[in-house]
mmCIF file of C-alpha atoms in Angstrom:
data_model
loop_
_atom_site.group_PDB
_atom_site.id
_atom_site.type_symbol
_atom_site.label_atom_id
_atom_site.label_comp_id
_atom_site.label_asym_id
_atom_site.label_seq_id
_atom_site.Cartn_x
_atom_site.Cartn_y
_atom_site.Cartn_z
ATOM 1 C CA UNK A 1 -65.596 -11.434 196.159
ATOM 2 C CA UNK A 2 -64.489 -15.018 195.815
ATOM 3 C CA UNK A 3 -61.374 -16.233 197.606
ATOM 4 C CA UNK A 4 -59.254 -18.886 195.922
ATOM 5 C CA UNK A 5 -57.105 -21.179 198.057
ATOM 6 C CA UNK A 6 -53.871 -22.617 196.684
ATOM 7 C CA UNK A 7 -52.891 -26.022 198.030
ATOM 8 C CA UNK A 8 -49.558 -27.782 198.067
ATOM 9 C CA UNK A 9 -49.554 -30.641 195.542
ATOM 10 C CA UNK A 10 -46.583 -32.300 197.260
ATOM 11 C CA UNK A 11 -45.129 -32.846 200.741
ATOM 12 C CA UNK A 12 -41.975 -30.888 201.545
ATOM 13 C CA UNK A 13 -40.603 -27.581 202.788
ATOM 14 C CA UNK A 14 -42.441 -24.348 202.006
ATOM 15 C CA UNK A 15 -40.703 -21.132 200.881
ATOM 16 C CA UNK A 16 -42.163 -17.663 200.298
ATOM 17 C CA UNK A 17 -39.052 -16.374 198.460
ATOM 18 C CA UNK A 18 -37.284 -17.626 195.320
ATOM 19 C CA UNK A 19 -33.980 -17.684 197.265
ATOM 20 C CA UNK A 20 -32.867 -16.550 200.743
ATOM 21 C CA UNK A 21 -31.532 -13.168 199.524
ATOM 22 C CA UNK A 22 -34.487 -12.258 197.326
ATOM 23 C CA UNK A 23 -37.756 -10.606 198.421
ATOM 24 C CA UNK A 24 -40.936 -12.621 199.066
ATOM 25 C CA UNK A 25 -42.990 -13.455 195.972
ATOM 26 C CA UNK A 26 -46.091 -11.568 197.151
ATOM 27 C CA UNK A 27 -47.161 -9.286 199.970
ATOM 28 C CA UNK A 28 -50.703 -8.786 201.247
ATOM 29 C CA UNK A 29 -52.536 -6.447 198.858
ATOM 30 C CA UNK A 30 -50.254 -7.126 195.858
ATOM 31 C CA UNK A 31 -51.868 -7.550 192.469
ATOM 32 C CA UNK A 32 -51.606 -11.133 191.163
ATOM 33 C CA UNK A 33 -51.742 -11.934 187.449
ATOM 34 C CA UNK A 34 -52.282 -15.319 185.882
ATOM 35 C CA UNK A 35 -48.879 -17.016 185.507
ATOM 36 C CA UNK A 36 -47.264 -15.253 188.487
ATOM 37 C CA UNK A 37 -45.097 -17.418 190.743
ATOM 38 C CA UNK A 38 -46.469 -17.514 194.300
ATOM 39 C CA UNK A 39 -44.237 -19.783 196.390
ATOM 40 C CA UNK A 40 -41.971 -22.854 196.334
ATOM 41 C CA UNK A 41 -42.204 -26.323 197.830
ATOM 42 C CA UNK A 42 -38.946 -28.271 198.068
ATOM 43 C CA UNK A 43 -38.943 -32.045 197.829
ATOM 44 C CA UNK A 44 -36.378 -34.594 196.540
ATOM 45 C CA UNK A 45 -33.758 -31.844 196.090
ATOM 46 C CA UNK A 46 -35.966 -29.993 193.605
ATOM 47 C CA UNK A 47 -38.095 -26.897 193.977
ATOM 48 C CA UNK A 48 -41.669 -26.991 192.777
ATOM 49 C CA UNK A 49 -43.062 -23.530 191.928
ATOM 50 C CA UNK A 50 -46.745 -22.854 192.595
ATOM 51 C CA UNK A 51 -48.020 -20.627 189.779
ATOM 52 C CA UNK A 52 -51.244 -18.608 189.836
ATOM 53 C CA UNK A 53 -53.948 -19.710 187.402
ATOM 54 C CA UNK A 54 -56.051 -16.664 188.247
ATOM 55 C CA UNK A 55 -55.835 -12.866 188.565
ATOM 56 C CA UNK A 56 -56.695 -10.959 191.717
ATOM 57 C CA UNK A 57 -55.354 -9.578 194.971
ATOM 58 C CA UNK A 58 -52.961 -11.437 197.259
ATOM 59 C CA UNK A 59 -54.570 -12.121 200.676
ATOM 60 C CA UNK A 60 -51.578 -13.684 202.400
ATOM 61 C CA UNK A 61 -49.611 -16.848 203.117
ATOM 62 C CA UNK A 62 -51.134 -19.306 205.606
ATOM 63 C CA UNK A 63 -47.865 -21.145 206.261
ATOM 64 C CA UNK A 64 -44.605 -19.753 207.677
ATOM 65 C CA UNK A 65 -41.524 -19.655 205.459
ATOM 66 C CA UNK A 66 -39.511 -22.920 205.749
ATOM 67 C CA UNK A 67 -42.336 -24.821 207.491
ATOM 68 C CA UNK A 68 -43.142 -28.430 206.582
ATOM 69 C CA UNK A 69 -46.236 -28.879 204.406
ATOM 70 C CA UNK A 70 -48.393 -31.846 203.385
ATOM 71 C CA UNK A 71 -50.178 -32.459 200.078
ATOM 72 C CA UNK A 72 -53.554 -30.704 200.030
ATOM 73 C CA UNK A 73 -52.545 -28.198 202.729
ATOM 74 C CA UNK A 74 -53.678 -24.617 201.958
ATOM 75 C CA UNK A 75 -50.627 -22.398 201.423
ATOM 76 C CA UNK A 76 -52.073 -19.008 200.447
ATOM 77 C CA UNK A 77 -55.200 -17.168 199.388
ATOM 78 C CA UNK A 78 -56.015 -14.877 196.483
ATOM 79 C CA UNK A 79 -59.146 -12.739 196.132
ATOM 80 C CA UNK A 80 -60.258 -13.288 192.560
ATOM 81 C CA UNK A 81 -60.936 -10.120 190.543
ATOM 82 C CA UNK A 82 -64.329 -10.049 188.775
ATOM 83 C CA UNK B 1 -50.947 -47.566 170.827
ATOM 84 C CA UNK B 2 -49.448 -44.758 172.857
ATOM 85 C CA UNK B 3 -50.110 -42.447 175.772
ATOM 86 C CA UNK B 4 -49.447 -38.737 175.506
ATOM 87 C CA UNK B 5 -48.075 -37.001 178.574
ATOM 88 C CA UNK B 6 -49.952 -33.732 179.140
ATOM 89 C CA UNK B 7 -48.313 -32.950 182.489
ATOM 90 C CA UNK B 8 -45.669 -35.263 183.980
ATOM 91 C CA UNK B 9 -46.338 -34.744 187.717
ATOM 92 C CA UNK B 10 -43.330 -34.080 189.939
ATOM 93 C CA UNK B 11 -41.160 -37.090 189.187
ATOM 94 C CA UNK B 12 -42.703 -39.866 187.097
ATOM 95 C CA UNK B 13 -40.621 -42.599 185.484
ATOM 96 C CA UNK B 14 -40.985 -45.950 183.730
ATOM 97 C CA UNK B 15 -40.099 -48.815 186.099
ATOM 98 C CA UNK B 16 -40.317 -52.594 186.134
ATOM 99 C CA UNK B 17 -38.867 -55.051 188.674
ATOM 100 C CA UNK B 18 -35.362 -53.748 188.032
ATOM 101 C CA UNK B 19 -31.980 -54.508 186.564
ATOM 102 C CA UNK B 20 -30.163 -56.933 188.891
ATOM 103 C CA UNK B 21 -26.726 -58.298 188.002
ATOM 104 C CA UNK B 22 -24.744 -55.110 187.346
ATOM 105 C CA UNK B 23 -24.491 -53.551 190.799
ATOM 106 C CA UNK B 24 -20.847 -54.637 191.101
ATOM 107 C CA UNK B 25 -20.176 -52.505 188.013
ATOM 108 C CA UNK B 26 -21.868 -49.497 189.594
ATOM 109 C CA UNK B 27 -25.188 -49.878 187.784
ATOM 110 C CA UNK B 28 -27.903 -49.980 190.416
ATOM 111 C CA UNK B 29 -30.926 -52.239 190.619
ATOM 112 C CA UNK B 30 -33.440 -49.521 189.737
ATOM 113 C CA UNK B 31 -37.057 -50.692 189.328
ATOM 114 C CA UNK B 32 -40.084 -49.696 191.400
ATOM 115 C CA UNK B 33 -39.333 -48.642 194.977
ATOM 116 C CA UNK B 34 -42.508 -50.443 196.090
ATOM 117 C CA UNK B 35 -42.283 -53.619 194.063
ATOM 118 C CA UNK B 36 -45.290 -55.169 195.822
ATOM 119 C CA UNK B 37 -47.554 -52.362 194.585
ATOM 120 C CA UNK B 38 -45.914 -52.564 191.143
ATOM 121 C CA UNK B 39 -46.621 -56.310 190.862
ATOM 122 C CA UNK B 40 -50.221 -55.911 192.024
ATOM 123 C CA UNK B 41 -50.888 -53.080 189.549
ATOM 124 C CA UNK B 42 -49.775 -55.366 186.715
ATOM 125 C CA UNK B 43 -51.836 -58.329 187.967
ATOM 126 C CA UNK B 44 -54.947 -56.119 188.119
ATOM 127 C CA UNK B 45 -54.708 -55.274 184.396
ATOM 128 C CA UNK B 46 -53.761 -58.813 183.315
ATOM 129 C CA UNK B 47 -50.057 -58.107 182.630
ATOM 130 C CA UNK B 48 -47.038 -60.150 183.651
ATOM 131 C CA UNK B 49 -46.044 -59.031 187.158
ATOM 132 C CA UNK B 50 -42.829 -57.532 185.878
ATOM 133 C CA UNK B 51 -44.240 -55.459 183.001
ATOM 134 C CA UNK B 52 -43.133 -51.833 182.855
ATOM 135 C CA UNK B 53 -45.430 -49.343 184.603
ATOM 136 C CA UNK B 54 -45.222 -45.697 185.642
ATOM 137 C CA UNK B 55 -44.002 -44.770 189.113
ATOM 138 C CA UNK B 56 -45.313 -41.325 190.119
ATOM 139 C CA UNK B 57 -43.816 -39.737 193.239
ATOM 140 C CA UNK B 58 -46.081 -37.481 195.360
ATOM 141 C CA UNK B 59 -48.028 -36.110 192.406
ATOM 142 C CA UNK B 60 -49.811 -37.839 189.544
ATOM 143 C CA UNK B 61 -49.310 -37.102 185.833
ATOM 144 C CA UNK B 62 -52.024 -36.199 183.329
ATOM 145 C CA UNK B 63 -52.131 -38.754 180.513
ATOM 146 C CA UNK B 64 -54.131 -38.808 177.281
ATOM 147 C CA UNK B 65 -54.939 -42.268 175.872
ATOM 148 C CA UNK B 66 -55.289 -42.719 172.103
ATOM 149 C CA UNK B 67 -56.757 -46.230 172.368
ATOM 150 C CA UNK B 68 -58.983 -48.146 174.814
ATOM 151 C CA UNK B 69 -57.009 -49.673 177.682
ATOM 152 C CA UNK B 70 -57.314 -51.153 181.161
ATOM 153 C CA UNK B 71 -55.567 -49.196 183.900
ATOM 154 C CA UNK B 72 -54.895 -49.878 187.589
ATOM 155 C CA UNK B 73 -53.317 -47.596 190.188
ATOM 156 C CA UNK B 74 -51.793 -49.057 193.367
ATOM 157 C CA UNK B 75 -49.392 -47.913 196.069
ATOM 158 C CA UNK B 76 -49.980 -44.384 197.315
ATOM 159 C CA UNK B 77 -53.452 -43.045 198.044
ATOM 160 C CA UNK B 78 -53.722 -40.858 194.963
ATOM 161 C CA UNK B 79 -57.229 -41.114 193.527
ATOM 162 C CA UNK B 80 -57.260 -41.647 189.739
ATOM 163 C CA UNK B 81 -59.831 -39.777 187.616
ATOM 164 C CA UNK B 82 -60.961 -40.543 184.068
ATOM 165 C CA UNK B 83 -62.122 -37.313 182.384
ATOM 166 C CA UNK B 84 -62.659 -35.988 185.916
ATOM 167 C CA UNK B 85 -64.692 -38.981 187.122
ATOM 168 C CA UNK B 86 -63.201 -40.550 190.266
ATOM 169 C CA UNK B 87 -62.057 -44.198 190.169
ATOM 170 C CA UNK B 88 -60.618 -46.382 192.941
ATOM 171 C CA UNK B 89 -57.025 -47.262 193.728
ATOM 172 C CA UNK B 90 -56.021 -50.975 193.925
ATOM 173 C CA UNK B 91 -58.633 -51.683 191.227
ATOM 174 C CA UNK B 92 -58.693 -51.903 187.440
ATOM 175 C CA UNK B 93 -60.898 -49.715 185.249
ATOM 176 C CA UNK B 94 -61.441 -49.060 181.552
ATOM 177 C CA UNK B 95 -60.221 -45.916 179.878
ATOM 178 C CA UNK B 96 -61.446 -45.128 176.351
ATOM 179 C CA UNK B 97 -59.579 -43.653 173.424
ATOM 180 C CA UNK B 98 -59.580 -39.855 173.783
ATOM 181 C CA UNK B 99 -60.002 -39.910 177.560
ATOM 182 C CA UNK B 100 -57.579 -38.373 180.049
ATOM 183 C CA UNK B 101 -56.297 -39.958 183.236
ATOM 184 C CA UNK B 102 -55.484 -37.505 186.048
ATOM 185 C CA UNK B 103 -55.051 -37.679 189.816
ATOM 186 C CA UNK B 104 -56.230 -36.086 193.048
ATOM 187 C CA UNK B 105 -53.927 -34.911 195.816
ATOM 188 C CA UNK B 106 -51.854 -37.518 197.598
ATOM 189 C CA UNK B 107 -53.641 -38.628 200.784
ATOM 190 C CA UNK B 108 -51.391 -41.480 201.953
ATOM 191 C CA UNK B 109 -48.118 -43.127 200.961
ATOM 192 C CA UNK B 110 -45.739 -41.502 198.490
ATOM 193 C CA UNK B 111 -45.599 -43.359 195.159
ATOM 194 C CA UNK B 112 -48.397 -44.486 192.870
ATOM 195 C CA UNK B 113 -47.908 -47.303 190.340
ATOM 196 C CA UNK B 114 -49.877 -46.887 187.136
ATOM 197 C CA UNK B 115 -50.169 -50.095 185.102
ATOM 198 C CA UNK B 116 -51.617 -50.113 181.576
ATOM 199 C CA UNK B 117 -52.790 -53.304 179.851
ATOM 200 C CA UNK B 118 -49.976 -54.506 177.583
ATOM 201 C CA UNK B 119 -47.292 -52.686 179.558
ATOM 202 C CA UNK B 120 -45.127 -49.736 178.572
ATOM 203 C CA UNK B 121 -42.966 -50.642 175.604
ATOM 204 C CA UNK B 122 -39.707 -48.751 176.006
ATOM 205 C CA UNK B 123 -36.505 -50.552 174.895
ATOM 206 C CA UNK B 124 -35.043 -53.216 177.183
ATOM 207 C CA UNK B 125 -31.592 -52.071 178.341
ATOM 208 C CA UNK B 126 -29.406 -54.598 180.236
ATOM 209 C CA UNK B 127 -32.467 -56.771 180.802
ATOM 210 C CA UNK B 128 -34.846 -54.117 182.098
ATOM 211 C CA UNK B 129 -37.117 -51.257 181.070
ATOM 212 C CA UNK B 130 -36.480 -49.412 184.364
ATOM 213 C CA UNK B 131 -35.273 -45.817 184.345
ATOM 214 C CA UNK B 132 -31.982 -45.006 186.083
ATOM 215 C CA UNK B 133 -32.210 -41.216 185.916
ATOM 216 C CA UNK B 134 -28.786 -40.422 187.382
ATOM 217 C CA UNK B 135 -27.105 -42.603 184.747
ATOM 218 C CA UNK B 136 -29.534 -41.580 181.940
ATOM 219 C CA UNK B 137 -30.131 -45.293 181.353
ATOM 220 C CA UNK B 138 -33.269 -47.221 180.395
ATOM 221 C CA UNK B 139 -36.888 -46.098 180.681
ATOM 222 C CA UNK B 140 -38.113 -43.358 178.355
ATOM 223 C CA UNK B 141 -34.919 -41.850 176.905
ATOM 224 C CA UNK B 142 -33.142 -42.416 180.220
ATOM 225 C CA UNK B 143 -35.134 -39.750 182.046
ATOM 226 C CA UNK B 144 -38.340 -38.982 183.910
ATOM 227 C CA UNK B 145 -41.420 -38.111 181.873
ATOM 228 C CA UNK B 146 -41.887 -34.651 180.395
ATOM 229 C CA UNK B 147 -44.902 -32.936 178.822
ATOM 230 C CA UNK B 148 -45.546 -33.990 175.191
ATOM 231 C CA UNK B 149 -43.780 -37.360 175.537
ATOM 232 C CA UNK B 150 -45.503 -40.177 173.618
ATOM 233 C CA UNK B 151 -45.190 -43.403 175.598
ATOM 234 C CA UNK B 152 -45.459 -46.549 173.459
ATOM 235 C CA UNK B 153 -47.753 -49.261 174.880
ATOM 236 C CA UNK B 154 -47.704 -52.918 173.801
ATOM 237 C CA UNK B 155 -50.785 -54.004 171.856
ATOM 238 C CA UNK B 156 -53.097 -56.190 173.908
ATOM 239 C CA UNK B 157 -56.583 -57.672 173.601
ATOM 240 C CA UNK B 158 -58.746 -56.246 176.372
ATOM 241 C CA UNK B 159 -62.118 -57.571 175.149
ATOM 242 C CA UNK B 160 -62.291 -60.314 177.805
ATOM 243 C CA UNK B 161 -61.129 -58.181 180.717
ATOM 244 C CA UNK B 162 -63.387 -57.700 183.735
ATOM 245 C CA UNK B 163 -62.809 -54.919 186.255
ATOM 246 C CA UNK B 164 -61.077 -56.259 189.357
ATOM 247 C CA UNK B 165 -60.057 -54.964 192.758
ATOM 248 C CA UNK B 166 -58.212 -56.406 195.716
ATOM 249 C CA UNK B 167 -59.241 -56.562 199.330
ATOM 250 C CA UNK B 168 -58.019 -53.941 201.788
ATOM 251 C CA UNK B 169 -56.090 -56.591 203.752
ATOM 252 C CA UNK B 170 -53.949 -57.325 200.686
ATOM 253 C CA UNK B 171 -52.885 -53.720 200.173
ATOM 254 C CA UNK B 172 -49.567 -52.751 201.623
ATOM 255 C CA UNK B 173 -49.029 -49.419 203.326
ATOM 256 C CA UNK B 174 -46.746 -48.191 206.101
ATOM 257 C CA UNK B 175 -47.907 -48.262 209.688
ATOM 258 C CA UNK B 176 -47.840 -45.168 211.911
ATOM 259 C CA UNK B 177 -45.110 -44.340 212.630
ATOM 260 C CA UNK B 178 -43.173 -46.087 209.885
ATOM 261 C CA UNK B 179 -41.340 -49.038 211.450
ATOM 262 C CA UNK B 180 -38.309 -50.199 209.495
ATOM 263 C CA UNK B 181 -36.801 -53.496 210.618
ATOM 264 C CA UNK B 182 -33.056 -53.798 210.155
ATOM 265 C CA UNK B 183 -30.229 -56.214 210.889
ATOM 266 C CA UNK B 184 -27.320 -54.491 212.687
ATOM 267 C CA UNK B 185 -24.281 -54.856 210.455
ATOM 268 C CA UNK B 186 -20.548 -55.351 210.504
ATOM 269 C CA UNK B 187 -19.822 -51.722 211.474
ATOM 270 C CA UNK B 188 -22.399 -51.630 214.329
ATOM 271 C CA UNK B 189 -19.526 -51.830 216.853
ATOM 272 C CA UNK B 190 -18.122 -48.531 215.542
ATOM 273 C CA UNK B 191 -20.754 -46.543 217.491
ATOM 274 C CA UNK B 192 -20.962 -46.406 221.276
ATOM 275 C CA UNK B 193 -23.498 -48.501 223.189
ATOM 276 C CA UNK B 194 -25.321 -45.301 224.070
ATOM 277 C CA UNK B 195 -25.580 -44.388 220.384
ATOM 278 C CA UNK B 196 -26.735 -47.901 219.503
ATOM 279 C CA UNK B 197 -29.590 -47.345 221.964
ATOM 280 C CA UNK B 198 -30.542 -43.857 220.746
ATOM 281 C CA UNK B 199 -30.442 -44.977 217.111
ATOM 282 C CA UNK B 200 -33.096 -47.598 217.929
ATOM 283 C CA UNK B 201 -35.155 -45.605 220.447
ATOM 284 C CA UNK B 202 -35.264 -42.235 218.702
ATOM 285 C CA UNK B 203 -38.045 -41.327 216.310
ATOM 286 C CA UNK B 204 -36.514 -40.137 213.053
ATOM 287 C CA UNK B 205 -38.263 -38.144 210.379
ATOM 288 C CA UNK B 206 -38.009 -38.588 206.615
ATOM 289 C CA UNK B 207 -36.011 -35.663 205.194
ATOM 290 C CA UNK B 208 -37.446 -33.829 202.145
ATOM 291 C CA UNK B 209 -34.414 -34.755 200.038
ATOM 292 C CA UNK B 210 -35.228 -38.498 200.313
ATOM 293 C CA UNK B 211 -35.398 -39.945 196.794
ATOM 294 C CA UNK B 212 -34.887 -43.111 194.724
ATOM 295 C CA UNK B 213 -31.138 -43.092 195.413
ATOM 296 C CA UNK B 214 -31.421 -42.925 199.183
ATOM 297 C CA UNK B 215 -33.941 -42.182 201.884
ATOM 298 C CA UNK B 216 -32.504 -39.704 204.359
ATOM 299 C CA UNK B 217 -33.798 -39.442 207.936
ATOM 300 C CA UNK B 218 -33.203 -36.705 210.479
ATOM 301 C CA UNK B 219 -34.230 -35.581 213.945
ATOM 302 C CA UNK B 220 -32.643 -38.347 216.015
ATOM 303 C CA UNK B 221 -29.609 -37.843 218.229
ATOM 304 C CA UNK B 222 -26.257 -37.741 216.394
ATOM 305 C CA UNK B 223 -24.236 -40.936 216.813
ATOM 306 C CA UNK B 224 -20.971 -41.044 218.789
ATOM 307 C CA UNK B 225 -18.150 -43.254 217.574
ATOM 308 C CA UNK B 226 -15.863 -45.531 219.504
ATOM 309 C CA UNK B 227 -12.386 -43.966 219.396
ATOM 310 C CA UNK B 228 -9.910 -45.546 217.031
ATOM 311 C CA UNK B 229 -6.995 -44.620 214.856
ATOM 312 C CA UNK B 230 -8.506 -44.353 211.359
ATOM 313 C CA UNK B 231 -7.511 -47.315 209.216
ATOM 314 C CA UNK B 232 -5.133 -46.757 206.280
ATOM 315 C CA UNK B 233 -7.223 -45.619 203.311
ATOM 316 C CA UNK B 234 -10.173 -44.485 205.398
ATOM 317 C CA UNK B 235 -11.011 -40.778 205.468
ATOM 318 C CA UNK B 236 -10.449 -38.658 208.545
ATOM 319 C CA UNK B 237 -14.080 -38.450 209.691
ATOM 320 C CA UNK B 238 -14.938 -41.163 212.276
ATOM 321 C CA UNK B 239 -17.845 -42.250 210.037
ATOM 322 C CA UNK B 240 -15.357 -43.069 207.254
ATOM 323 C CA UNK B 241 -14.194 -46.590 206.504
ATOM 324 C CA UNK B 242 -11.892 -48.072 203.897
ATOM 325 C CA UNK B 243 -14.084 -48.095 200.762
ATOM 326 C CA UNK B 244 -16.517 -50.964 200.786
ATOM 327 C CA UNK B 245 -19.597 -52.331 199.009
ATOM 328 C CA UNK B 246 -22.902 -50.706 199.868
ATOM 329 C CA UNK B 247 -25.714 -53.258 199.917
ATOM 330 C CA UNK B 248 -29.207 -52.254 198.716
ATOM 331 C CA UNK B 249 -30.987 -51.307 201.962
ATOM 332 C CA UNK B 250 -27.819 -50.461 203.871
ATOM 333 C CA UNK B 251 -28.048 -47.603 206.363
ATOM 334 C CA UNK B 252 -25.069 -45.254 206.190
ATOM 335 C CA UNK B 253 -24.759 -42.342 208.612
ATOM 336 C CA UNK B 254 -22.299 -39.757 207.215
ATOM 337 C CA UNK B 255 -20.634 -37.936 210.144
ATOM 338 C CA UNK B 256 -23.025 -39.797 212.441
ATOM 339 C CA UNK B 257 -25.825 -37.265 211.911
ATOM 340 C CA UNK B 258 -28.438 -38.313 209.355
ATOM 341 C CA UNK B 259 -29.033 -41.974 208.424
ATOM 342 C CA UNK B 260 -29.528 -42.685 204.708
ATOM 343 C CA UNK B 261 -31.099 -45.954 203.549
ATOM 344 C CA UNK B 262 -29.808 -46.746 200.064
ATOM 345 C CA UNK B 263 -32.624 -47.632 197.683
ATOM 346 C CA UNK B 264 -33.172 -48.738 194.068
ATOM 347 C CA UNK B 265 -30.936 -46.139 192.344
ATOM 348 C CA UNK B 266 -28.117 -46.247 194.921
ATOM 349 C CA UNK B 267 -24.398 -46.044 194.330
ATOM 350 C CA UNK B 268 -22.790 -49.425 194.964
ATOM 351 C CA UNK B 269 -19.811 -48.530 197.099
ATOM 352 C CA UNK B 270 -18.020 -45.857 199.089
ATOM 353 C CA UNK B 271 -16.397 -44.890 202.334
ATOM 354 C CA UNK B 272 -19.155 -44.437 204.884
ATOM 355 C CA UNK B 273 -19.720 -46.973 207.648
ATOM 356 C CA UNK B 274 -23.150 -48.626 207.767
ATOM 357 C CA UNK B 275 -25.025 -49.383 210.980
ATOM 358 C CA UNK B 276 -26.947 -52.191 209.301
ATOM 359 C CA UNK B 277 -29.296 -53.140 206.486
ATOM 360 C CA UNK B 278 -33.080 -52.728 206.281
ATOM 361 C CA UNK B 279 -34.681 -56.142 205.699
ATOM 362 C CA UNK B 280 -35.945 -56.844 202.177
ATOM 363 C CA UNK B 281 -39.558 -57.175 203.370
ATOM 364 C CA UNK B 282 -39.561 -53.524 204.493
ATOM 365 C CA UNK B 283 -37.828 -51.928 201.491
ATOM 366 C CA UNK B 284 -41.168 -51.473 199.696
ATOM 367 C CA UNK B 285 -42.527 -49.544 202.678
ATOM 368 C CA UNK B 286 -39.707 -47.009 202.454
ATOM 369 C CA UNK B 287 -40.868 -46.043 198.975
ATOM 370 C CA UNK B 288 -44.218 -45.122 200.512
ATOM 371 C CA UNK B 289 -42.857 -42.844 203.267
ATOM 372 C CA UNK B 290 -43.655 -39.164 202.749
ATOM 373 C CA UNK B 291 -41.176 -36.485 203.781
ATOM 374 C CA UNK B 292 -41.634 -35.503 207.447
ATOM 375 C CA UNK B 293 -43.076 -38.953 208.271
ATOM 376 C CA UNK B 294 -41.976 -40.192 211.716
ATOM 377 C CA UNK B 295 -40.071 -43.488 211.493
ATOM 378 C CA UNK B 296 -38.167 -45.820 213.762
ATOM 379 C CA UNK B 297 -35.485 -48.460 213.173
ATOM 380 C CA UNK B 298 -36.252 -51.796 214.828
ATOM 381 C CA UNK B 299 -33.424 -54.353 215.120
ATOM 382 C CA UNK B 300 -34.297 -57.932 214.152
ATOM 383 C CA UNK B 301 -32.400 -61.182 213.699
ATOM 384 C CA UNK B 302 -31.730 -62.887 210.366
ATOM 385 C CA UNK B 303 -34.332 -65.511 211.308
ATOM 386 C CA UNK B 304 -36.995 -62.836 211.868
ATOM 387 C CA UNK B 305 -36.021 -61.191 208.574
ATOM 388 C CA UNK B 306 -36.470 -64.475 206.697
ATOM 389 C CA UNK B 307 -39.886 -65.022 208.311
ATOM 390 C CA UNK B 308 -40.899 -61.499 207.265
ATOM 391 C CA UNK B 309 -39.733 -62.209 203.718
ATOM 392 C CA UNK B 310 -41.767 -65.423 203.655
ATOM 393 C CA UNK B 311 -44.854 -63.560 204.899
ATOM 394 C CA UNK B 312 -44.480 -61.022 202.092
ATOM 395 C CA UNK B 313 -44.253 -63.831 199.534
ATOM 396 C CA UNK B 314 -47.367 -65.473 200.962
ATOM 397 C CA UNK B 315 -49.253 -62.196 200.789
ATOM 398 C CA UNK B 316 -48.330 -61.891 197.132
ATOM 399 C CA UNK B 317 -49.460 -65.470 196.425
ATOM 400 C CA UNK B 318 -52.804 -64.594 197.992
ATOM 401 C CA UNK B 319 -53.118 -61.704 195.527
ATOM 402 C CA UNK B 320 -52.206 -64.004 192.624
ATOM 403 C CA UNK B 321 -54.792 -66.594 193.732
ATOM 404 C CA UNK B 322 -57.416 -63.928 194.297
ATOM 405 C CA UNK B 323 -56.954 -62.403 190.841
ATOM 406 C CA UNK B 324 -56.502 -65.586 188.814
#
């Protein structure tokens, strides 16, 4: 099964939840559909949502919530469904 | 001719060399944050140095061209691609009608300047085509680009154009860590000698909220103020002063905690003390600092600042000579 990596397009602060009092976007093993929101990166006072362009199974975040990220850094992995 | 915006990137706006002359009325300079890169992008495609270009922060747009054009991308390391084929930065290349310009991930710097032969033809407002987003003034409808926008481009004969590039030594990117030279200012005495030393010796980091209005830094030790009875009209916080003008490049430190360098879209006055002003030669570099980038503030004299300004001018003349 192919694994797809999602990279941060921008530098900033990484978030796994839409807001501090909401649950994380995805947990390991969750089903991911095309168009699902996966995480946020905050830069210049705006939040950039990373959206899935594939369907599959969520394999996990590779960055801790609220960590700093750089452009091109891998944030999470999805196992693509055949 | 026009360019269709397929995706706008994160924050992409039309900018030229700015709108000086109205700052006293509260209308900021605007214009490219890295004006050196902006000028060079125009020179590479045969435009006047001050023609309107696109400034793309951290992430490039996707643009569809409906006519042949010459394009150059300078500033940040953000590799341009024409229909997926990689091109170089700091160089001009041809794009044909029907082709799409897109970008790779940012590898260095923060803002790319995208010049198109002829220049972007949005209306001139108060002498400039620059976008002042906060005031919804100038640029494309007073805002950053959005998907489906059609950007008008001035007609221009490109038949005689040859592809050009400039030498690595003439490109301008921040050192590691970013060193920002500044002249200590009229409120420098408001902080203790110990804080004057930590301000200079500490390594600060660009905060993620840094933008065209101001570049915020964090991570250094908070500044302590010399005790005084607050002047009449000044707020109660020791970092407050009686309202004053904020120069472009001035470094204010609200509550003494996080320095903010005011940049092209800054407000022109307020009640925070300023430790000093970043020298004009280093303002372009600020526009190329990514969030989280380590940076230091290095005090210099007016004489050193003027030498630095002269060096920047000479570097630009070298580019002009090289490309003419």
